mmCIF file of C-alpha atoms and ligand atoms in Angstrom:
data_model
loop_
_atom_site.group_PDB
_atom_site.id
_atom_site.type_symbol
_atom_site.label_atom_id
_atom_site.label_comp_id
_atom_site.label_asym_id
_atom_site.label_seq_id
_atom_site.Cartn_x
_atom_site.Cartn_y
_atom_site.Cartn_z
ATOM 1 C CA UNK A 1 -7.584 3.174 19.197
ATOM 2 C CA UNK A 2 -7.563 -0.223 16.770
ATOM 3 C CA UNK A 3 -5.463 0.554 13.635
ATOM 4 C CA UNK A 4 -5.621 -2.049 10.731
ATOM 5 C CA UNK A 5 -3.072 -1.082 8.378
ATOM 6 C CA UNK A 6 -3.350 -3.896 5.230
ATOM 7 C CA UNK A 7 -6.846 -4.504 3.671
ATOM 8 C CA UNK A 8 -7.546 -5.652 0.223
ATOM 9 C CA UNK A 9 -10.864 -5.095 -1.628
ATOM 10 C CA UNK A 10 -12.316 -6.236 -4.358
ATOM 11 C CA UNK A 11 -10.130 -3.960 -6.644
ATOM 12 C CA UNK A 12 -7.360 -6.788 -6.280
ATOM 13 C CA UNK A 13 -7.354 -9.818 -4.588
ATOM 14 C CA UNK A 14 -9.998 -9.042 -1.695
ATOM 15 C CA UNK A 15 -13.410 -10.365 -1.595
ATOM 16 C CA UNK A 16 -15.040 -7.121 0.113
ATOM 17 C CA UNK A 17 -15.741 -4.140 -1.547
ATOM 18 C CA UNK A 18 -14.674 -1.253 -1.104
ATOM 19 C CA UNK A 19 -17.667 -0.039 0.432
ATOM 20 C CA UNK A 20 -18.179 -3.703 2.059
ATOM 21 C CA UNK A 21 -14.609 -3.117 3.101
ATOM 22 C CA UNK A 22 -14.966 0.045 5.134
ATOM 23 C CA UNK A 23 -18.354 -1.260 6.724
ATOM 24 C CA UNK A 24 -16.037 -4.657 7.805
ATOM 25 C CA UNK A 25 -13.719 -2.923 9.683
ATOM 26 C CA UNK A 26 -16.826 -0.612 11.503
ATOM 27 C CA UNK A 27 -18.675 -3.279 12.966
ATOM 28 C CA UNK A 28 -14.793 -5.265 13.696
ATOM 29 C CA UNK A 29 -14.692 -2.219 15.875
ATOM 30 C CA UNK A 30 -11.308 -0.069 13.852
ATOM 31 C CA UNK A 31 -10.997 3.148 14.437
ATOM 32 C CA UNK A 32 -8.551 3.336 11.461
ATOM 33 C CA UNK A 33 -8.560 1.307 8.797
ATOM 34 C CA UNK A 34 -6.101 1.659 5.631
ATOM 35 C CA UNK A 35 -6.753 0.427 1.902
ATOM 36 C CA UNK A 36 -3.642 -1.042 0.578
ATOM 37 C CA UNK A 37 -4.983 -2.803 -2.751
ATOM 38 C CA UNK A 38 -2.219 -4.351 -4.621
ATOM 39 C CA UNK A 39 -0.571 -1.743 -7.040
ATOM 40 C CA UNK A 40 -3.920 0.410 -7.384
ATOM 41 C CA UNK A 41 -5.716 3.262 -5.862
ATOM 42 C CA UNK A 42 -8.928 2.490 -7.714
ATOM 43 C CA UNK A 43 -10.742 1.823 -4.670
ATOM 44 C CA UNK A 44 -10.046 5.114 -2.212
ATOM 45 C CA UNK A 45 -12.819 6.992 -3.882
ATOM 46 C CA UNK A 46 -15.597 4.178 -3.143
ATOM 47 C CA UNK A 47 -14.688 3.865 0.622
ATOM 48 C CA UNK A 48 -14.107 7.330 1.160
ATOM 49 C CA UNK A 49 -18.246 8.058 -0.284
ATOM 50 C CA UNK A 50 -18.597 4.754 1.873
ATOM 51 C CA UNK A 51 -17.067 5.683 4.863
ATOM 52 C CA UNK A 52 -19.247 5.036 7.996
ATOM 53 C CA UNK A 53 -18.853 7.956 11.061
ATOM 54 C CA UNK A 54 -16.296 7.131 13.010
ATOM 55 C CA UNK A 55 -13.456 5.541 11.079
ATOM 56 C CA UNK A 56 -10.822 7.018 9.960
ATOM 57 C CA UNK A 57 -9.441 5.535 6.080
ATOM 58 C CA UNK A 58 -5.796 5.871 5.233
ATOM 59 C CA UNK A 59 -5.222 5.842 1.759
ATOM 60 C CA UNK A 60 -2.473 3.189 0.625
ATOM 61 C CA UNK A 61 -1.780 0.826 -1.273
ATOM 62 C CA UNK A 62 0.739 -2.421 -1.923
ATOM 63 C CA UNK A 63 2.990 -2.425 -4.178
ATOM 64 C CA UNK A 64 4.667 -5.568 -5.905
ATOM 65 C CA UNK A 65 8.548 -5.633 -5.971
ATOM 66 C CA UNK A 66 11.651 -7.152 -6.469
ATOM 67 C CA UNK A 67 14.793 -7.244 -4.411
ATOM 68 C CA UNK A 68 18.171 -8.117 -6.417
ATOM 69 C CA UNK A 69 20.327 -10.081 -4.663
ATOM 70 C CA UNK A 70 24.330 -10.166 -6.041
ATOM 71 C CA UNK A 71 24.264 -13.633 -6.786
ATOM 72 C CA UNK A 72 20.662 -15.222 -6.396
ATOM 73 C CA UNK A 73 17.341 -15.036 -8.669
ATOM 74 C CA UNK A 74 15.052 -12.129 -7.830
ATOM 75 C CA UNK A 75 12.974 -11.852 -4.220
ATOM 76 C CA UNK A 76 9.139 -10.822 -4.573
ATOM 77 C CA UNK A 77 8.922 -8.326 -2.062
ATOM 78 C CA UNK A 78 5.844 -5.748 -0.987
ATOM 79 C CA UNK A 79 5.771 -2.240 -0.457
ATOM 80 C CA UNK A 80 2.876 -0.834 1.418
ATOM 81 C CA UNK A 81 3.020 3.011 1.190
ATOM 82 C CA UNK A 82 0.413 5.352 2.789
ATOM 83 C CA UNK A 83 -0.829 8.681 1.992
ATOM 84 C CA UNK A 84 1.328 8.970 -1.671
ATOM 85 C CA UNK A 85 -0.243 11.655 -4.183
ATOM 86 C CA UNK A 86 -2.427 9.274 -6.870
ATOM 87 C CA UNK A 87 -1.396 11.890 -9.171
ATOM 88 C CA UNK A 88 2.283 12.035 -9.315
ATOM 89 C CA UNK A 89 2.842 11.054 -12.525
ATOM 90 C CA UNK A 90 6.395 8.838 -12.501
ATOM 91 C CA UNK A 91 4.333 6.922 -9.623
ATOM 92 C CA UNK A 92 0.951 6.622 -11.500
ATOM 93 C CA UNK A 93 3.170 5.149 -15.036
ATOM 94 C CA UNK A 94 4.771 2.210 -12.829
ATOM 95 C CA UNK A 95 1.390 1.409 -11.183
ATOM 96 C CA UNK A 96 -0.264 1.090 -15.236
ATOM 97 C CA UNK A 97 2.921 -0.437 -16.478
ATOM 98 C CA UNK A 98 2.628 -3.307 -13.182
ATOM 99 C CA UNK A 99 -1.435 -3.556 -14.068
ATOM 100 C CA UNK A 100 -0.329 -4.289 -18.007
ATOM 101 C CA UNK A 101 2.349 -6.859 -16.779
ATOM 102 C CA UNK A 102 -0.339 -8.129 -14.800
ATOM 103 C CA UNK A 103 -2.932 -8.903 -17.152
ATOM 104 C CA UNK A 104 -0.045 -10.041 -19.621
ATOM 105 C CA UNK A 105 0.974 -12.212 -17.376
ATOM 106 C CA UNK A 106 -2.712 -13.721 -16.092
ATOM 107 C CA UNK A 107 -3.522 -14.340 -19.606
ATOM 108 C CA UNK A 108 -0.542 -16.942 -20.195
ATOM 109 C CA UNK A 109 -1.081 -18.507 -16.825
ATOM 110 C CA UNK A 110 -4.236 -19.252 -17.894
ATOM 111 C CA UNK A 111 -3.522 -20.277 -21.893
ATOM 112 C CA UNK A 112 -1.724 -22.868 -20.204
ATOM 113 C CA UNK A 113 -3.843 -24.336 -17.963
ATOM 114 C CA UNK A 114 -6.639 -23.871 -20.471
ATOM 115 C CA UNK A 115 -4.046 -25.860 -23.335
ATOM 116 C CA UNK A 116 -4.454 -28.381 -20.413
ATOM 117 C CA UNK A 117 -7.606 -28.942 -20.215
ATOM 118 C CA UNK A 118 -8.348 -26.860 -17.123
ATOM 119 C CA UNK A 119 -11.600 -25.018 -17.777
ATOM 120 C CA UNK A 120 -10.674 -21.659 -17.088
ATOM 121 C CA UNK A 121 -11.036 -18.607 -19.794
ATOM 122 C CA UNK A 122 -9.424 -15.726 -19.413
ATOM 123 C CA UNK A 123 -12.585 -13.522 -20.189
ATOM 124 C CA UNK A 124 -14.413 -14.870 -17.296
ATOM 125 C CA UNK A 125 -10.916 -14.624 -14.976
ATOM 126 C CA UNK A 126 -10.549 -10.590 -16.477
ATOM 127 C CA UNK A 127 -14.424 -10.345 -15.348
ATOM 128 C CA UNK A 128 -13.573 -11.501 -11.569
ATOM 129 C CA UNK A 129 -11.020 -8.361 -11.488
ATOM 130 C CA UNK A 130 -14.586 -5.801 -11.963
ATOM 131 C CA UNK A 131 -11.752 -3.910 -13.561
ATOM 132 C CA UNK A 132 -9.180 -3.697 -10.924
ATOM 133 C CA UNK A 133 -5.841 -5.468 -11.189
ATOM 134 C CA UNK A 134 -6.136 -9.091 -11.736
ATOM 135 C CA UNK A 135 -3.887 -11.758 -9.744
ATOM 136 C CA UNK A 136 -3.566 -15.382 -9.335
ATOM 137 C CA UNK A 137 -6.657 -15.480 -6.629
ATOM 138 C CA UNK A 138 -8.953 -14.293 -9.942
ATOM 139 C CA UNK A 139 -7.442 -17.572 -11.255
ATOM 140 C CA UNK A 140 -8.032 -19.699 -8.350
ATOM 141 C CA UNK A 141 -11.626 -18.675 -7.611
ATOM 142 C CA UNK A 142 -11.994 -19.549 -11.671
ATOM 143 C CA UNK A 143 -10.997 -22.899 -10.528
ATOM 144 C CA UNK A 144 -12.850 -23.429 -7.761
ATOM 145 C CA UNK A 145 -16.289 -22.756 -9.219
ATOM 146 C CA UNK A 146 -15.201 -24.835 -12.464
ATOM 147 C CA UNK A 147 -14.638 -27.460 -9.810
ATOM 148 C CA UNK A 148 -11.174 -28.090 -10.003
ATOM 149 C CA UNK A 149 -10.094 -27.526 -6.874
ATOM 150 C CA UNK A 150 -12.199 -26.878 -3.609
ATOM 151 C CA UNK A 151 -10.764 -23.802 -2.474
ATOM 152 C CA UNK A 152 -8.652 -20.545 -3.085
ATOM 153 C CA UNK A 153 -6.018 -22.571 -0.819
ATOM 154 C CA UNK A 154 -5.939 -25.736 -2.802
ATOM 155 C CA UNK A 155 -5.615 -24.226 -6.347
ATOM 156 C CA UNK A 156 -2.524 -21.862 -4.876
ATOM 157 C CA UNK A 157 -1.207 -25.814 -3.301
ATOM 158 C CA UNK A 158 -1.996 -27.739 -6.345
ATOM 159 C CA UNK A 159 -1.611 -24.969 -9.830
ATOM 160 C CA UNK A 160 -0.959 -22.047 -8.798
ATOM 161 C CA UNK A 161 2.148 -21.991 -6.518
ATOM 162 C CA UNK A 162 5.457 -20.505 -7.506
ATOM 163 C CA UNK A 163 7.412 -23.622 -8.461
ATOM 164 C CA UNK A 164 3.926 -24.719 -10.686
ATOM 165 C CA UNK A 165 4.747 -25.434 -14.219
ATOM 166 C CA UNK A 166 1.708 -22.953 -14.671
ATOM 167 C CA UNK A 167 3.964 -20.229 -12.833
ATOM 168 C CA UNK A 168 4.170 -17.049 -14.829
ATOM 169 C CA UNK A 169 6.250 -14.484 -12.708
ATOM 170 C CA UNK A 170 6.043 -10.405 -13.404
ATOM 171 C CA UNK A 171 8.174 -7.660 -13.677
ATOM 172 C CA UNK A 172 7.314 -5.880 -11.075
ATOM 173 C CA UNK A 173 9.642 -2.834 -9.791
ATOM 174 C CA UNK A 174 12.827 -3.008 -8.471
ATOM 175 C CA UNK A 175 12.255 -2.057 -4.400
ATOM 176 C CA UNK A 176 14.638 0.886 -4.257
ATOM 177 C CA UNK A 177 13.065 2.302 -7.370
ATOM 178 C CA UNK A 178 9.790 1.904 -5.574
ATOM 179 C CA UNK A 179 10.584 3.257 -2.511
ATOM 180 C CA UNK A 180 12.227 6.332 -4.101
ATOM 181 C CA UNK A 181 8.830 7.052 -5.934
ATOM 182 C CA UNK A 182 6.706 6.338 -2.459
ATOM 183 C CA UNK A 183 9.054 8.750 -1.088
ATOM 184 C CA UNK A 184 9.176 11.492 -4.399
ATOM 185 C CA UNK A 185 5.120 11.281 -4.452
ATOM 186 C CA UNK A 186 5.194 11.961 -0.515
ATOM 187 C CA UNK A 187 4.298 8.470 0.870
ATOM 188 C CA UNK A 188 5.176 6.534 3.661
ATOM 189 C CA UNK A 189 6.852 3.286 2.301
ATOM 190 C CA UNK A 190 6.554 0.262 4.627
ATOM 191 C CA UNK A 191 8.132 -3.181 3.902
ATOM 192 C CA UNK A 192 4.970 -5.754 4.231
ATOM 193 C CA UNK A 193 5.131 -9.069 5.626
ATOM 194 C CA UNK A 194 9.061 -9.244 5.334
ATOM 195 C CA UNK A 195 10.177 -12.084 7.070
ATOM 196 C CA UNK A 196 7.193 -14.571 6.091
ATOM 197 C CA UNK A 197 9.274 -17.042 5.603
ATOM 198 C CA UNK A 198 5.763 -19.291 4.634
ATOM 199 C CA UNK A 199 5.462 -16.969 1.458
ATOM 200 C CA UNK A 200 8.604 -17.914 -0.095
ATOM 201 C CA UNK A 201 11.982 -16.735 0.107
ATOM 202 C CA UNK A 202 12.824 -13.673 2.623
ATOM 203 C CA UNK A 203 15.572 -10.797 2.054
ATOM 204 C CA UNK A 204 18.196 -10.458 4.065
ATOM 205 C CA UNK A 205 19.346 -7.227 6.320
ATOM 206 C CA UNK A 206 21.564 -6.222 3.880
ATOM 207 C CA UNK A 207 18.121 -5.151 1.976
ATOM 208 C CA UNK A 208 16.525 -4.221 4.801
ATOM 209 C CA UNK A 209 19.486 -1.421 5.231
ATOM 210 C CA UNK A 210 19.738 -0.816 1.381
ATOM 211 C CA UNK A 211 15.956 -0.170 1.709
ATOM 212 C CA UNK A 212 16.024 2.009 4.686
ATOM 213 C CA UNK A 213 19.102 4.152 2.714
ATOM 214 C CA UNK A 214 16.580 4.168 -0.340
ATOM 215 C CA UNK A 215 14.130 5.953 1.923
ATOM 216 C CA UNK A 216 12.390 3.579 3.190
ATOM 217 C CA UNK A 217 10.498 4.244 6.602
ATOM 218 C CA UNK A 218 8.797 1.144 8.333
ATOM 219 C CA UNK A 219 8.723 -2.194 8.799
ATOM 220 C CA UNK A 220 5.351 -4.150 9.225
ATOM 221 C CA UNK A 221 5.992 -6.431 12.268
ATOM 222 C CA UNK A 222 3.114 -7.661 13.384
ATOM 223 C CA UNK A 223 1.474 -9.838 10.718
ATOM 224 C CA UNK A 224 -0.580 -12.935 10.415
ATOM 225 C CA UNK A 225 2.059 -14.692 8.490
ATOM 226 C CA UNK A 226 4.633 -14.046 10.985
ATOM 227 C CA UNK A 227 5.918 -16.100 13.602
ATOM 228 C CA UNK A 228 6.675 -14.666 17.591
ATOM 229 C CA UNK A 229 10.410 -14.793 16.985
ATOM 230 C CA UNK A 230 10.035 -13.300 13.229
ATOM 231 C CA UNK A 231 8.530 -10.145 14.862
ATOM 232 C CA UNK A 232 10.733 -10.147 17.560
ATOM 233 C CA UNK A 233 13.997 -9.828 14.893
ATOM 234 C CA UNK A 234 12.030 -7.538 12.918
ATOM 235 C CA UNK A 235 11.124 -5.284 15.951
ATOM 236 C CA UNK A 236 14.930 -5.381 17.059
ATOM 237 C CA UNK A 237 15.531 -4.662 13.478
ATOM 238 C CA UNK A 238 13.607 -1.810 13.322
ATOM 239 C CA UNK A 239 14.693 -0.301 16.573
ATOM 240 C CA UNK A 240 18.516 -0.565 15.230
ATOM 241 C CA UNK A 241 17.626 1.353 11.939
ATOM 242 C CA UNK A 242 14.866 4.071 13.407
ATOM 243 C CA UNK A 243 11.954 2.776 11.386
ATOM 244 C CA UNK A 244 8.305 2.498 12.226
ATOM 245 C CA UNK A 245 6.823 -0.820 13.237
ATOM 246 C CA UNK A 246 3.179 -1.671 12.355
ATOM 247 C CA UNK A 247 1.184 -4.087 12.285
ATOM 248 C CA UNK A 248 -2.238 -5.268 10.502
ATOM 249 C CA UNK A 249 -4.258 -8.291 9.298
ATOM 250 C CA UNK A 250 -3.857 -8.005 5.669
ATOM 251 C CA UNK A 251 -7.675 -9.049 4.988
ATOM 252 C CA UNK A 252 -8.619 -10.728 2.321
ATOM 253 C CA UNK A 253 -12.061 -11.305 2.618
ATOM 254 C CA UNK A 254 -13.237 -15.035 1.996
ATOM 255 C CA UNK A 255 -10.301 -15.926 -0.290
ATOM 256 C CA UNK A 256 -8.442 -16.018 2.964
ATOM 257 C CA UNK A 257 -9.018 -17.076 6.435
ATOM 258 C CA UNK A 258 -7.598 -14.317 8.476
ATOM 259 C CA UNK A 259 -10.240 -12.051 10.081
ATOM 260 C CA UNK A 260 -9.910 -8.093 9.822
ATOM 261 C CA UNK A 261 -7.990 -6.192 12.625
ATOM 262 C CA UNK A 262 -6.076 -10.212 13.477
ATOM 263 C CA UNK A 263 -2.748 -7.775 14.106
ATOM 264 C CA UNK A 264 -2.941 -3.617 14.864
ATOM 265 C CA UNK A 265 -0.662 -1.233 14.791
ATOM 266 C CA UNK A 266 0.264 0.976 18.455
ATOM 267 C CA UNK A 267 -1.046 4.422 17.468
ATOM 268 C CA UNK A 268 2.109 6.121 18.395
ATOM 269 C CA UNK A 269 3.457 4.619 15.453
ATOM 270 C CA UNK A 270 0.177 5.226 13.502
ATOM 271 C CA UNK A 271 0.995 8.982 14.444
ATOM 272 C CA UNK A 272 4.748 9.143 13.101
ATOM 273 C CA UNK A 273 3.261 7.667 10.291
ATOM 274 C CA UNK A 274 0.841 10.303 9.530
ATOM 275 C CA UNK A 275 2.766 12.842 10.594
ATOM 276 C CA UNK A 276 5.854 11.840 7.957
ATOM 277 C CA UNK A 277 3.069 11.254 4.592
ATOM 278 C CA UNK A 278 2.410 14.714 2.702
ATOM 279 C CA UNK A 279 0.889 12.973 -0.721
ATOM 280 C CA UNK A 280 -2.752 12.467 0.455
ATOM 281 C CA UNK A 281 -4.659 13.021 3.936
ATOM 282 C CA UNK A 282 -6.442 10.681 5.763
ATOM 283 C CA UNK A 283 -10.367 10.520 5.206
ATOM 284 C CA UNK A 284 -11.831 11.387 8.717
ATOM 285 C CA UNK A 285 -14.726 12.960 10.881
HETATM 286 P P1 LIG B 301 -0.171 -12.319 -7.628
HETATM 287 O O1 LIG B 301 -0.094 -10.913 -7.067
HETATM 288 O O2 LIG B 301 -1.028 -12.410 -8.806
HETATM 289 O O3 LIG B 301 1.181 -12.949 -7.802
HETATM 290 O O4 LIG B 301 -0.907 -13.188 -6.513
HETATM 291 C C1 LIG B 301 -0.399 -13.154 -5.197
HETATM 292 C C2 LIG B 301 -1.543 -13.024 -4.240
HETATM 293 O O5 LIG B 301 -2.127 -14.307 -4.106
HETATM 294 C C3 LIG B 301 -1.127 -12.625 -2.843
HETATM 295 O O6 LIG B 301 -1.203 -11.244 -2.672
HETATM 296 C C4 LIG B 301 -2.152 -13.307 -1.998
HETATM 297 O O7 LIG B 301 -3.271 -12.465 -1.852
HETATM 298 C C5 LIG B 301 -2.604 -14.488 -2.792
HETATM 299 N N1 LIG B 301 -2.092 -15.776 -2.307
HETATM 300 C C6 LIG B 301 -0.835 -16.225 -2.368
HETATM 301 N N2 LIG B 301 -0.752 -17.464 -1.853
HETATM 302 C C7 LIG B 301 -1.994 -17.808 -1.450
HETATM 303 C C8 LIG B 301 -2.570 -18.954 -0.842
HETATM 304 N N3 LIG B 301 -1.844 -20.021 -0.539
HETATM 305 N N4 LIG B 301 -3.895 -18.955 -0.587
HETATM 306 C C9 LIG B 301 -4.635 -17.872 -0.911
HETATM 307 N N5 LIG B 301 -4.154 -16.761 -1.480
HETATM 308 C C10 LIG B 301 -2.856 -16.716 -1.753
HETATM 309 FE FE1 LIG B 302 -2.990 -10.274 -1.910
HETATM 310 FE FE1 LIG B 303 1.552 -8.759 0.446
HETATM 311 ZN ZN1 LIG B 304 -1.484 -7.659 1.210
#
């Protein structure tokens, strides 16, 4: 069995559709393949009327968080969580109040650059989000067909990086909060990407074992942006705390260069995950 558990569509930052999405990970050869779109679920119902025989889709998503540190500034941190109900209502208000923030948020980034001289509108960047959530690769892709920079890549190194003067950063939900409503909607909640020390700054294990208190229930270990010896501490740190490990190639599509199914999961742990979400079920043969 080849389990991909991290794909994004065209519903946030992915270049795939949904559809496109599902057929991508058929002919990569997945058996399962999970959606985690960045905090929405507006693409499960077009891959599941998509899905080709064979492959299995968990339903997920990725949500955008914040650890809180005692005496630093804020860590972005992502949640994926699998098989949550779409329905629970506390858990449906924090993924509209985190798509508000984000369009408040795109819209200044852009003023800015736009009060710059950048040719970028914020219609056209809304447009590139075909109503899903909109991030900073809407802006960048704006960008590189205006011709300011020559790729997703360059406009995140050049205007669109976190210490940018064009950087606009979001409220998004405190981790424990988010784990607890995973958890209350009957998700799996898995810490994405966590020690990607390439992304930014990391947490330490004092969040990792506030987070697993919290409820949370995995760590993913195996990811592109992680080094041999970053999944070897987070594998050691996940046998210490009884979590799951998984691991997945958090797909992009074009606007990055990582191919679908680059890292898997072992489908004993794709089992104990199943086996401990109650929210949703699995689309399958
Ligand atoms: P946002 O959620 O709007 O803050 O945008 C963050 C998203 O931008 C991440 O989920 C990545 O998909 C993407 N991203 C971040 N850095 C880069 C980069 N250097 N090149 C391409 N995409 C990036
Ligand atoms: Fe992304
Ligand atoms: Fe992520
Ligand atoms: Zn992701």
């Amino acid at each position: 069995m080849r389990i991909d558990l991290h794909t994004h569509t065209s519903v946030s930052d992915g270049t795939d559709t949904p559809a496109g999405l599902v057929a991508t990970a058929a002919a990569a050869g997945l058996d399962v393949v999970a959606l985690t779109d960045h905090d929405t679920t507006a693409g499960w119902a077009a891959a599941a009327a998509a899905r080709p025989a064979g492959l299995t889709i968990v339903p997920g998503m990725e949500l955008s968080c914040r650890w809180f540190p005692a005496d630093e500034p804020p860590v972005s941190v992502h949640l994926l969580a699998y098989l949550f109900d779409p329905l629970h209502p506390a858990f449906a208000a924090e993924r509209v109040r985190l798509r508000e923030e984000r369009l408040s948020r795109g819209e200044r980034i852009v003023t800015a650059l736009a009060a710059d001289g950048y040719p970028v509108a914020w219609d056209d960047v809304v447009a590139r989000s075909e109503g899903g959530v909109v991030g900073r690769p809407h802006v960048a892709r704006a960008l590189v067909e205006a011709g300011v920079v020559d790729s997703v890549d360059h406009a995140f190194a050049t205007l669109l990086h976190h210490r940018s003067p064009y950087h606009v950063s979001k409220a998004d939900t405190d981790v424990l909060d988010g784990i607890r409503l995973v958890r209350a909607a009957g998700g799996v909640p898995v810490f994405a990407h966590g020690r990607a020390t390439s992304r930014g700054r990391v947490v330490g294990d004092d969040a990792i074992a506030a987070m697993t208190d919290a409820g949370l229930l995995g760590l993913e270990v195996d990811h592109p942006d992680h080094t041999p010896d970053q999944r070897a501490y987070l594998r050691a740190l996940a046998t210490g705390l009884g979590l799951l490990q998984t691991g997945s190639s958090d797909y992009h599509g074009t606007n990055k260069r990582t191919p679908i199914a680059a890292c898997t999961t072992d489908p004993d742990q794709y089992e104990a995950l199943l086996a401990a979400g109650t929210g949703s079920a699995v689309l399958t043969d």
